[in-house]
Short mmCIF file of C-alpha atoms and ligand atoms in Angstrom, two decimals:
data_model
loop_
_atom_site.label_atom_id
_atom_site.label_comp_id
_atom_site.label_asym_id
_atom_site.label_seq_id
_atom_site.Cartn_x
_atom_site.Cartn_y
_atom_site.Cartn_z
CA MET A 1 15.33 -5.54 3.72
CA SER A 2 14.57 -4.68 7.31
CA SER A 3 11.39 -5.49 9.11
CA SER A 4 9.70 -4.25 12.22
CA SER A 5 7.40 -5.88 14.71
CA TRP A 6 4.40 -3.65 13.99
CA LEU A 7 4.39 -3.65 10.16
CA PRO A 8 4.35 -6.65 7.81
CA VAL A 9 7.74 -7.66 6.34
CA GLN A 10 9.00 -5.62 3.41
CA LEU A 11 8.87 -7.82 0.35
CA THR A 12 9.92 -5.31 -2.32
CA SER A 13 11.88 -2.08 -2.70
CA MET A 14 8.50 -0.36 -3.06
CA ALA A 15 7.53 -1.63 0.40
CA HIS A 16 10.76 -0.13 1.73
CA ASN A 17 9.98 3.24 0.06
CA VAL A 18 6.40 3.28 1.31
CA ASP A 19 7.54 2.57 4.88
CA LEU A 20 10.16 5.31 4.64
CA LEU A 21 7.48 7.75 3.48
CA PHE A 22 5.25 6.59 6.33
CA TYR A 23 7.98 7.16 8.92
CA ILE A 24 8.85 10.60 7.51
CA MET A 25 5.18 11.61 7.72
CA LEU A 26 4.85 10.10 11.19
CA GLY A 27 7.91 12.10 12.26
CA ILE A 28 6.53 15.40 10.94
CA ILE A 29 3.10 14.74 12.45
CA THR A 30 4.52 13.72 15.84
CA PHE A 31 6.78 16.80 15.97
CA PHE A 32 3.88 19.21 15.37
CA PHE A 33 1.49 17.31 17.61
CA VAL A 34 3.90 17.51 20.55
CA LEU A 35 4.75 21.16 19.79
CA VAL A 36 1.08 22.20 19.69
CA GLU A 37 0.12 20.27 22.83
CA VAL A 38 3.09 21.64 24.81
CA LEU A 39 2.28 25.22 23.76
CA LEU A 40 -1.41 24.71 24.49
CA ILE A 41 -0.79 23.46 28.02
CA THR A 42 1.90 26.09 28.69
CA PHE A 43 -0.39 28.93 27.61
CA LEU A 44 -3.34 27.50 29.54
CA ILE A 45 -1.31 27.58 32.74
CA ARG A 46 0.61 30.79 32.10
CA TYR A 47 -2.33 32.96 31.00
CA ARG A 48 -5.06 31.48 33.21
CA ARG A 49 -7.33 33.83 35.12
CA SER A 50 -5.75 34.88 38.38
CA ALA A 51 -6.46 37.42 41.11
CA LYS A 52 -4.38 40.14 39.43
CA ASN A 53 -5.34 39.11 35.90
CA GLN A 54 -9.15 39.17 35.71
CA VAL A 55 -9.76 40.45 32.16
CA GLY A 56 -8.18 38.97 29.04
CA VAL A 57 -6.33 41.06 26.44
CA ASN A 58 -8.44 41.84 23.39
CA VAL A 59 -6.39 40.60 20.44
CA HIS A 60 -7.46 41.46 16.89
CA GLY A 61 -5.11 39.19 14.99
CA ASN A 62 -1.60 39.28 13.64
CA ASN A 63 -1.11 39.19 9.87
CA VAL A 64 2.53 38.09 9.94
CA LEU A 65 1.83 35.24 12.35
CA GLU A 66 -1.22 34.05 10.43
CA THR A 67 0.64 34.07 7.11
CA VAL A 68 3.49 32.06 8.62
CA TRP A 69 1.28 29.40 10.20
CA THR A 70 -0.64 28.98 6.96
CA LEU A 71 2.44 28.87 4.72
CA ILE A 72 4.44 26.34 6.73
CA PRO A 73 1.70 23.63 6.77
CA ALA A 74 0.97 24.32 3.07
CA LEU A 75 4.62 23.76 2.14
CA ILE A 76 4.77 20.58 4.23
CA LEU A 77 1.63 19.25 2.52
CA VAL A 78 3.04 20.04 -0.95
CA PHE A 79 6.25 18.20 -0.03
CA MET A 80 4.36 15.12 1.26
CA GLY A 81 2.08 15.13 -1.81
CA ALA A 82 4.96 15.35 -4.30
CA TYR A 83 6.90 12.66 -2.42
CA SER A 84 3.88 10.27 -2.46
CA VAL A 85 2.91 10.83 -6.10
CA ARG A 86 6.40 9.74 -7.18
CA TYR A 87 5.80 6.27 -5.74
CA VAL A 88 2.30 5.99 -7.17
CA TYR A 89 3.76 6.45 -10.67
CA GLU A 90 6.64 4.12 -9.94
CA ALA A 91 4.27 1.36 -8.77
CA GLN A 92 2.11 1.59 -11.86
CA ASN A 93 4.83 1.85 -14.52
CA PRO A 94 6.77 -1.39 -14.72
CA PRO A 95 10.32 -1.62 -16.03
CA ALA A 96 10.83 -3.34 -19.38
CA LYS A 97 9.42 -6.77 -20.24
CA PRO A 98 7.47 -7.78 -17.17
CA LEU A 99 5.83 -11.15 -16.75
CA VAL A 100 2.11 -10.40 -16.91
CA ILE A 101 -0.36 -12.19 -14.65
CA GLU A 102 -4.04 -11.41 -15.06
CA VAL A 103 -5.90 -11.00 -11.78
CA ILE A 104 -9.68 -11.31 -11.81
CA GLY A 105 -11.82 -10.67 -8.76
CA HIS A 106 -14.91 -12.84 -8.36
CA GLU A 107 -17.52 -13.17 -5.63
CA TRP A 108 -15.61 -14.53 -3.67
CA PHE A 109 -12.26 -15.70 -4.90
CA TRP A 110 -9.28 -14.55 -6.93
CA GLU A 111 -8.65 -15.98 -10.38
CA PHE A 112 -5.13 -15.83 -11.78
CA LYS A 113 -4.31 -16.28 -15.47
CA TYR A 114 -0.71 -17.03 -16.39
CA PRO A 115 1.07 -16.28 -19.71
CA ASN A 116 0.88 -19.94 -20.85
CA GLY A 117 -2.89 -20.11 -20.40
CA LEU A 118 -2.89 -21.69 -16.94
CA ASP A 119 -5.78 -20.57 -14.78
CA THR A 120 -5.86 -20.92 -10.98
CA HIS A 121 -8.18 -20.00 -8.16
CA ASN A 122 -6.67 -18.27 -5.10
CA ASP A 123 -3.29 -19.79 -5.98
CA LEU A 124 -0.87 -17.04 -7.00
CA ARG A 125 2.73 -17.97 -7.73
CA ILE A 126 5.41 -15.56 -8.82
CA PRO A 127 9.04 -16.05 -9.85
CA ALA A 128 11.65 -14.26 -7.73
CA GLY A 129 13.96 -11.69 -9.31
CA GLN A 130 11.56 -10.90 -12.15
CA ASN A 131 9.33 -7.92 -12.75
CA VAL A 132 5.80 -9.25 -12.40
CA LEU A 133 2.98 -7.04 -13.61
CA PHE A 134 -0.57 -7.63 -12.46
CA ASP A 135 -3.38 -6.75 -14.86
CA ILE A 136 -6.28 -6.43 -12.45
CA HIS A 137 -10.00 -6.39 -13.13
CA SER A 138 -13.25 -7.82 -11.83
CA ALA A 139 -15.90 -10.18 -13.17
CA ASP A 140 -18.66 -8.75 -10.97
CA VAL A 141 -18.44 -6.10 -8.23
CA ILE A 142 -15.52 -3.95 -7.07
CA HIS A 143 -12.82 -5.88 -5.23
CA GLY A 144 -9.43 -4.77 -3.95
CA PHE A 145 -6.26 -6.66 -4.85
CA TYR A 146 -3.89 -6.16 -1.95
CA ILE A 147 -0.40 -7.47 -1.14
CA PRO A 148 0.33 -6.14 2.38
CA GLU A 149 4.02 -7.16 2.26
CA ALA A 150 4.46 -5.17 -0.97
CA ARG A 151 2.51 -2.24 0.61
CA ILE A 152 0.44 -1.99 -2.52
CA GLN A 153 -3.23 -2.18 -3.44
CA GLN A 154 -5.34 -1.62 -6.52
CA ASP A 155 -9.07 -1.85 -6.90
CA ALA A 156 -10.32 -4.62 -9.20
CA LEU A 157 -13.01 -2.93 -11.28
CA PRO A 158 -15.44 -4.44 -13.77
CA GLY A 159 -14.67 -3.25 -17.31
CA ARG A 160 -11.41 -1.53 -16.49
CA ILE A 161 -7.83 -2.72 -16.01
CA THR A 162 -5.70 -1.44 -13.18
CA GLN A 163 -2.06 -2.40 -12.72
CA PHE A 164 0.86 -2.61 -10.38
CA TRP A 165 4.09 -4.55 -10.47
CA VAL A 166 6.41 -6.23 -7.99
CA ASN A 167 9.91 -7.67 -8.04
CA VAL A 168 10.58 -10.06 -5.17
CA ASP A 169 14.07 -10.86 -3.94
CA ALA A 170 15.52 -14.36 -4.44
CA LYS A 171 15.97 -14.73 -0.67
CA ASP A 172 12.19 -14.89 -0.31
CA VAL A 173 11.84 -18.01 -2.47
CA GLY A 174 9.58 -20.55 -0.76
CA LYS A 175 7.76 -17.97 1.36
CA GLN A 176 4.00 -17.63 1.27
CA PHE A 177 1.91 -14.52 1.74
CA GLN A 178 -1.80 -13.83 1.92
CA VAL A 179 -3.46 -11.76 -0.79
CA PRO A 180 -6.73 -10.56 0.69
CA CYS A 181 -9.53 -8.63 -0.96
CA ASP A 182 -9.59 -5.26 0.76
CA GLN A 183 -12.80 -3.77 -0.62
CA PHE A 184 -15.97 -4.94 1.05
CA CYS A 185 -17.64 -6.95 -1.72
CA GLY A 186 -20.48 -8.89 -0.11
CA ALA A 187 -21.18 -11.72 2.30
CA GLY A 188 -18.13 -13.76 1.27
CA HIS A 189 -15.66 -10.88 1.54
CA PRO A 190 -13.85 -12.23 4.66
CA ILE A 191 -13.08 -15.54 2.96
CA MET A 192 -11.78 -13.88 -0.22
CA VAL A 193 -8.09 -14.51 0.41
CA GLY A 194 -5.56 -15.79 -2.10
CA GLN A 195 -2.22 -17.37 -1.30
CA MET A 196 0.91 -15.99 -2.96
CA THR A 197 3.97 -18.25 -3.21
CA VAL A 198 7.39 -16.98 -4.27
CA MET A 199 9.26 -19.51 -6.44
CA SER A 200 12.58 -19.68 -8.21
CA PRO A 201 12.14 -18.87 -11.92
CA ASP A 202 12.91 -22.50 -12.89
CA ASP A 203 10.45 -23.97 -10.40
CA PHE A 204 7.89 -21.42 -11.50
CA ASN A 205 8.14 -22.41 -15.16
CA THR A 206 8.01 -26.12 -14.34
CA TRP A 207 5.00 -25.55 -12.08
CA MET A 208 3.21 -23.53 -14.78
CA GLN A 209 3.75 -26.27 -17.37
CA THR A 210 2.78 -29.22 -15.13
CA GLU A 211 -0.34 -27.47 -13.82
CA LEU A 212 -1.40 -26.57 -17.35
CA GLN A 213 -1.02 -30.20 -18.46
CA LYS A 214 -3.06 -31.36 -15.45
CA GLN A 215 -5.72 -28.78 -16.27
CA GLN A 216 -5.85 -29.82 -19.94
CA ALA A 217 -6.01 -33.52 -19.02
CA LYS A 218 -9.07 -32.84 -16.84
CA SER A 219 -11.02 -30.95 -19.50
CU1 CU B 1 -13.77 -8.94 -2.94
#
């Protein structure tokens, strides 16, 4: 997966798709911005008031022109909307048999609950090459669970579960990423950052078991 200097690395195929969508939109927007500015400046100079041209032409409108410049933007917006919605559904509907990790927002930390009962604070670990589904909610106020490298965010709401899933490539094993809260949630919001570590599936299972034993020994 490629990366660029001005966006975070692309951790998943979803990140790749989101960036592609972003660049397509940026391209369309840049094209029309330049077109409009060039025409504006050209017309300003060409039709400015001059000695032989003191009074402007009284124009009452042009139905064909107005229909065209309404229809073209409308079609572009419909295209961008349809293109975006596809990815929203894709992000929220995981492929078969995902590993489910429960994500709970607290003032001001992230709690992660793993399938074997292990419970961590701000320490998120995921196995590479597996579909990992996050079941996200909040114990108090609204938080935002955000993985910048996956280009994906869901609000953590009290009393309601939101979801998204990721599948991280095996080449990213050992890498760590920050998982910040991206909804302002009170005085401790800036320090509400979890750490996500990508592990090999074997290491992940071993880690889950050992941590659970440590946790049980303590209680
Ligand atoms: Cu928060």
